[in-house]
Every structure is written in C-alpha cells, then in structure tokens.
C-alpha cells in the first residue's frame, strides 16, 4: 500500500474507532512499527490526528487548534492554493475575505493586484493589505477575537449585509463526507453565512487536511459554493457532490508545475 493510501486508511480507522494502537496498525497494514510511527507523526503534524502514547486518537471536534499552530500547519500547501486562487481574481474586483490562516495567505497573494475593494472581518488581512494605496480596504465592526484577530458578532453581520460583492473568499475548519462545512465557533459561522449570501460567487479555500477533520458547528453545505480550491483530489463522496452541483474544483499545481 502506497503511503498516501495508508495515511487515508489510518485516518478512516482512527475516525471509526476513536483510537488505534501502533500494534493494531502494524498488523492491519503489514508494515513495521517504525513506519507506523512515522505515519502517525506526519499525520499529527498536519493536524489530522492526535498523537498519544502507543497510538493515535481523534482531534477535538469542539476546540480548534491554536492560531499560532494553525499558521504553521501545511503552510506550503496553503500558500500554493492561495496563490492559485488569487490568480483567478481579476483586477478592480470587490471581495469579502473571511477569518482564517489560509485567507491571510490569499491576502498576501493579492498584493500584486490593482484596484481591489476588500471588505474583511479579519484584522490580519487588513494589516496585510493596508499599504496598497490603490486598494480600498474596509474593516467590519464588531467583537475582535484576541486569539486570531477575527471580527464577529451582530455588528459584523449587519455591516456585511450592506454589501454585494463579486467574490466572497471563505475558509473552513472541516468538510464532512456529506458535504457539510464545519466550524468551531457559531458566531464565526453566522458571519461566514452572511458573506455567502452577499457574494455573487463564493470561493472556498481548504487544504487536504480539512477533508478528514471534524468540528461541531455546521456553517452550510459545500453545494452552496461556486468553486473549491485545494491541493489534492477530494474524497470520492465530496467529488460526487461537486460534480452533481456544478461546483468547480481547482487543485493547485505543485510549485515545479506552476
């Protein structure tokens, strides 16, 4: 079994059982304990599982990974996706950019554009783009989350509802096999829903780790978006949903192919 298929199978098994030991995984996959340990360490580094003594368990579905940790997870993949997404945005477009580390990388990639109007509830996005004299950057009012600079609450929702933009760019914490878009904070979800409702097109940015991740709050469905930007082929169930609802799938090329 090739490494990627084994990784996917390990994730599925841990998700099904809640915990899997190194002994069990060694037996099930016919590889050495050293190989399984490397697999588990790699998956834990991507935030896909939780490494525990003697095996692996599930990440929490109620508490998100710390912001400073999320900024380092899959950063190269996220950057490739962000640059690929940014290349689809025309100059002089109007945008919503939501909370999230991937969205902040999109903002970095958009600095080479001209004449954008950007409405954001992410203070980090505003800080990245504030030096662009030909951009009009508008920041939503509301409650600022100290942990990540996200702006949430009723005031942010009311503010976003005043606009209708060309493209809404959103991230997500997890994508369930049934197509549910999942988050950890219901207040963040309500702001994201307002962005979806007030965008002519909705672009979702999600690296491959989001396809195996659980979170407790449902933000919406993947069928509500117009395009998914990621770095690997989604699971078959997700791919069928995208195809049946005419959601465009964009897989960012490797750097050597770009």
Short mmCIF file of C-alpha atoms in Angstrom, two decimals:
data_model
loop_
_atom_site.label_atom_id
_atom_site.label_comp_id
_atom_site.label_asym_id
_atom_site.label_seq_id
_atom_site.Cartn_x
_atom_site.Cartn_y
_atom_site.Cartn_z
CA UNK A 1 0.00 0.00 0.00
CA UNK A 2 1.43 3.38 -1.00
CA UNK A 3 1.98 5.91 1.74
CA UNK A 4 -0.90 8.28 0.87
CA UNK A 5 -3.44 5.47 0.71
CA UNK A 6 -2.13 4.11 4.01
CA UNK A 7 -2.45 7.58 5.58
CA UNK A 8 -6.05 7.87 4.38
CA UNK A 9 -6.83 4.39 5.71
CA UNK A 10 -5.25 5.21 9.10
CA UNK A 11 -7.35 8.36 9.38
CA UNK A 12 -10.51 6.44 8.48
CA UNK A 13 -9.74 3.76 11.05
CA UNK A 14 -8.99 6.23 13.84
CA UNK A 15 -12.14 8.17 12.97
CA UNK A 16 -14.20 4.96 13.11
CA UNK A 17 -12.71 3.60 16.35
CA UNK A 18 -11.73 6.82 18.12
CA UNK A 19 -8.29 5.31 18.86
CA UNK A 20 -5.89 2.93 17.17
CA UNK A 21 -2.73 1.43 18.64
CA UNK A 22 0.60 1.11 16.88
CA UNK A 23 0.32 -2.65 17.39
CA UNK A 24 -3.05 -2.79 15.61
CA UNK A 25 -1.92 -0.54 12.75
CA UNK A 26 1.27 -2.54 12.25
CA UNK A 27 -0.78 -5.72 12.00
CA UNK A 28 -3.52 -4.27 9.79
CA UNK A 29 -1.18 -2.64 7.25
CA UNK A 30 1.64 -5.16 7.26
CA UNK A 31 4.41 -2.62 7.90
CA UNK A 32 6.93 -2.11 10.68
CA UNK A 33 6.18 -0.22 13.90
CA UNK A 34 8.78 2.36 12.81
CA UNK A 35 6.82 3.02 9.61
CA UNK A 36 3.58 3.42 11.55
CA UNK A 37 5.25 5.83 13.99
CA UNK A 38 6.46 7.94 11.06
CA UNK A 39 2.96 7.86 9.59
CA UNK A 40 1.35 8.93 12.85
CA UNK A 41 3.88 11.70 13.42
CA UNK A 42 3.32 13.04 9.91
CA UNK A 43 -0.47 12.96 10.29
CA UNK A 44 -0.28 14.63 13.70
CA UNK A 45 1.95 17.36 12.26
CA UNK A 46 -0.78 18.07 9.69
CA UNK A 47 -3.39 18.25 12.44
CA UNK A 48 -5.26 15.22 11.12
CA UNK A 49 -4.97 13.05 14.23
CA UNK A 50 -3.86 13.43 17.83
CA UNK A 51 -0.68 11.52 18.68
CA UNK A 52 -0.96 9.74 22.02
CA UNK A 53 1.24 7.21 23.81
CA UNK A 54 1.15 3.93 21.94
CA UNK A 55 -1.06 5.08 19.07
CA UNK A 56 -3.33 7.82 17.81
CA UNK A 57 -6.73 9.33 18.60
CA UNK A 58 -9.07 11.94 17.16
CA UNK A 59 -8.55 15.68 17.28
CA UNK A 60 -11.17 17.55 19.33
CA UNK A 61 -14.37 18.42 17.47
CA UNK A 62 -15.20 21.20 19.96
CA UNK A 63 -11.92 23.12 20.34
CA UNK A 64 -9.93 24.44 17.40
CA UNK A 65 -6.15 24.14 17.16
CA UNK A 66 -4.36 27.26 18.46
CA UNK A 67 -3.96 30.03 15.88
CA UNK A 68 -0.16 30.11 16.04
CA UNK A 69 -0.11 26.33 15.39
CA UNK A 70 -2.57 26.58 12.50
CA UNK A 71 -0.34 29.18 10.85
CA UNK A 72 2.40 26.53 10.54
CA UNK A 73 0.26 23.53 9.53
CA UNK A 74 0.50 22.65 5.81
CA UNK A 75 1.77 26.16 5.17
CA UNK A 76 3.39 25.41 1.81
CA UNK A 77 0.24 23.71 0.52
CA UNK A 78 -1.89 26.58 1.79
CA UNK A 79 0.40 29.10 0.08
CA UNK A 80 0.18 27.26 -3.25
CA UNK A 81 -3.61 27.16 -3.02
CA UNK A 82 -3.80 30.83 -2.04
CA UNK A 83 -1.64 31.90 -4.97
CA UNK A 84 -3.70 29.77 -7.35
CA UNK A 85 -6.95 31.25 -6.04
CA UNK A 86 -5.59 34.81 -6.21
CA UNK A 87 -4.74 34.26 -9.87
CA UNK A 88 -8.47 33.78 -10.56
CA UNK A 89 -9.38 37.20 -9.13
CA UNK A 90 -9.44 40.00 -11.73
CA UNK A 91 -8.12 43.48 -11.05
CA UNK A 92 -10.70 46.03 -9.84
CA UNK A 93 -12.91 43.32 -8.29
CA UNK A 94 -14.82 43.61 -5.00
CA UNK A 95 -14.18 40.92 -2.38
CA UNK A 96 -15.12 39.64 1.02
CA UNK A 97 -12.22 37.91 2.80
CA UNK A 98 -13.17 35.94 5.91
CA UNK A 99 -11.31 34.75 9.02
CA UNK A 100 -8.60 32.08 8.68
CA UNK A 101 -4.92 31.48 8.13
CA UNK A 102 -5.49 30.39 4.51
CA UNK A 103 -7.39 33.60 3.84
CA UNK A 104 -4.47 35.59 5.18
CA UNK A 105 -2.22 33.88 2.62
CA UNK A 106 -4.74 34.82 -0.08
CA UNK A 107 -4.43 38.44 1.05
CA UNK A 108 -0.63 38.20 0.70
CA UNK A 109 -1.02 36.82 -2.83
CA UNK A 110 -3.45 39.61 -3.79
CA UNK A 111 -0.92 42.36 -3.12
CA UNK A 112 0.16 42.22 -6.76
CA UNK A 113 -3.36 43.05 -7.99
CA UNK A 114 -4.68 46.50 -8.81
CA UNK A 115 -7.73 48.44 -7.69
CA UNK A 116 -9.36 45.86 -5.42
CA UNK A 117 -12.10 46.70 -2.94
CA UNK A 118 -11.75 44.35 0.03
CA UNK A 119 -14.26 44.04 2.86
CA UNK A 120 -12.95 41.88 5.68
CA UNK A 121 -13.70 40.79 9.22
CA UNK A 122 -10.06 39.74 9.66
CA UNK A 123 -7.69 42.31 11.18
CA UNK A 124 -4.69 40.36 9.89
CA UNK A 125 -5.99 40.61 6.31
CA UNK A 126 -6.49 44.36 6.77
CA UNK A 127 -2.93 44.72 8.11
CA UNK A 128 -1.51 42.80 5.14
CA UNK A 129 -3.34 44.97 2.58
CA UNK A 130 -3.27 48.37 4.28
CA UNK A 131 -0.16 49.54 2.41
CA UNK A 132 -1.76 49.08 -1.03
CA UNK A 133 -2.65 52.66 -1.94
CA UNK A 134 -4.83 51.60 -4.90
CA UNK A 135 -6.90 49.21 -2.74
CA UNK A 136 -9.95 50.23 -0.76
CA UNK A 137 -9.85 48.12 2.40
CA UNK A 138 -12.95 48.19 4.60
CA UNK A 139 -12.98 46.53 8.03
CA UNK A 140 -16.19 45.26 9.61
CA UNK A 141 -17.10 46.45 13.08
CA UNK A 142 -17.84 44.06 15.92
CA UNK A 143 -16.19 41.98 18.61
CA UNK A 144 -12.48 41.27 18.00
CA UNK A 145 -11.26 37.79 18.95
CA UNK A 146 -7.92 38.28 20.64
CA UNK A 147 -6.65 34.83 19.63
CA UNK A 148 -6.70 35.44 15.86
CA UNK A 149 -7.87 38.96 15.01
CA UNK A 150 -11.24 37.78 13.71
CA UNK A 151 -14.23 40.13 14.00
CA UNK A 152 -17.55 38.50 14.89
CA UNK A 153 -20.96 39.36 16.32
CA UNK A 154 -24.18 41.06 15.21
CA UNK A 155 -22.46 44.31 14.25
CA UNK A 156 -20.18 42.44 11.83
CA UNK A 157 -23.17 40.64 10.28
CA UNK A 158 -25.14 43.87 9.88
CA UNK A 159 -22.12 45.52 8.27
CA UNK A 160 -21.56 42.72 5.75
CA UNK A 161 -25.26 42.76 4.82
CA UNK A 162 -24.79 46.28 3.44
CA UNK A 163 -22.66 45.00 0.54
CA UNK A 164 -22.96 42.80 -2.54
CA UNK A 165 -19.53 41.81 -3.85
CA UNK A 166 -18.09 39.96 -6.82
CA UNK A 167 -16.35 37.20 -4.84
CA UNK A 168 -16.57 36.01 -1.25
CA UNK A 169 -13.46 34.12 -0.11
CA UNK A 170 -14.03 31.83 2.86
CA UNK A 171 -12.07 29.16 4.69
CA UNK A 172 -13.33 26.26 6.76
CA UNK A 173 -12.19 24.04 9.64
CA UNK A 174 -13.61 20.78 8.32
CA UNK A 175 -15.62 19.25 5.47
CA UNK A 176 -17.79 16.25 6.31
CA UNK A 177 -18.33 13.43 3.82
CA UNK A 178 -21.96 14.52 3.42
CA UNK A 179 -20.77 17.95 2.24
CA UNK A 180 -21.35 19.84 5.49
CA UNK A 181 -18.95 22.74 6.05
CA UNK A 182 -17.91 22.67 9.70
CA UNK A 183 -16.55 25.26 12.13
CA UNK A 184 -15.90 25.58 15.86
CA UNK A 185 -17.45 29.00 16.66
CA UNK A 186 -21.14 29.60 15.93
CA UNK A 187 -20.59 33.38 15.87
CA UNK A 188 -17.91 32.98 13.19
CA UNK A 189 -20.33 30.76 11.26
CA UNK A 190 -23.03 33.44 11.20
CA UNK A 191 -20.61 35.98 9.72
CA UNK A 192 -19.49 33.44 7.09
CA UNK A 193 -23.13 32.76 6.20
CA UNK A 194 -23.66 36.49 5.63
CA UNK A 195 -20.62 36.52 3.33
CA UNK A 196 -22.03 33.60 1.33
CA UNK A 197 -25.42 35.30 0.99
CA UNK A 198 -23.93 38.59 -0.19
CA UNK A 199 -21.40 37.31 -2.73
CA UNK A 200 -22.06 36.76 -6.44
CA UNK A 201 -19.51 33.95 -6.35
CA UNK A 202 -18.17 32.07 -3.33
CA UNK A 203 -14.65 30.62 -3.37
CA UNK A 204 -13.78 28.11 -0.63
CA UNK A 205 -10.11 27.56 0.19
CA UNK A 206 -9.35 24.30 2.01
CA UNK A 207 -6.18 22.24 2.09
CA UNK A 208 -6.45 18.44 2.06
CA UNK A 209 -6.44 18.10 5.87
CA UNK A 210 -9.92 19.66 6.05
CA UNK A 211 -11.46 16.62 4.33
CA UNK A 212 -10.79 14.46 7.39
CA UNK A 213 -11.44 16.99 10.16
CA UNK A 214 -14.42 17.25 12.49
CA UNK A 215 -15.89 20.40 14.03
CA UNK A 216 -19.09 20.90 15.95
CA UNK A 217 -20.90 23.78 14.18
CA UNK A 218 -22.39 23.46 10.70
CA UNK A 219 -21.72 26.54 8.56
CA UNK A 220 -23.51 25.35 5.43
CA UNK A 221 -23.01 22.89 2.60
CA UNK A 222 -20.31 22.58 0.00
CA UNK A 223 -23.03 22.80 -2.64
CA UNK A 224 -23.54 26.48 -1.70
CA UNK A 225 -20.14 27.48 -3.06
CA UNK A 226 -19.13 28.12 -6.66
CA UNK A 227 -15.56 26.85 -6.52
CA UNK A 228 -13.36 24.79 -4.21
CA UNK A 229 -9.63 25.49 -4.18
CA UNK A 230 -7.48 22.75 -2.64
CA UNK A 231 -4.19 20.89 -3.10
CA UNK A 232 -5.34 17.26 -3.55
CA UNK A 233 -8.24 15.33 -5.01
CA UNK A 234 -11.15 15.31 -2.51
CA UNK A 235 -12.64 12.04 -1.27
CA UNK A 236 -14.97 10.38 -3.76
CA UNK A 237 -18.14 11.35 -1.86
CA UNK A 238 -17.14 15.02 -1.94
CA UNK A 239 -16.15 14.80 -5.60
CA UNK A 240 -19.59 13.43 -6.50
CA UNK A 241 -21.29 16.32 -4.69
CA UNK A 242 -19.13 18.85 -6.52
CA UNK A 243 -19.88 17.25 -9.87
CA UNK A 244 -23.63 16.94 -9.30
CA UNK A 245 -23.99 20.58 -8.21
CA UNK A 246 -21.63 22.13 -10.79
CA UNK A 247 -19.13 23.30 -8.17
CA UNK A 248 -15.78 23.94 -9.87
CA UNK A 249 -12.81 22.06 -8.43
CA UNK A 250 -9.40 23.75 -8.64
CA UNK A 251 -6.36 21.75 -7.49
CA UNK A 252 -3.30 23.94 -7.07
CA UNK A 253 -0.31 22.62 -9.03
CA UNK A 254 2.93 21.74 -7.34
CA UNK A 255 5.47 24.55 -7.39
CA UNK A 256 7.50 22.85 -10.12
CA UNK A 257 4.38 22.69 -12.31
CA UNK A 258 3.21 26.25 -11.72
#
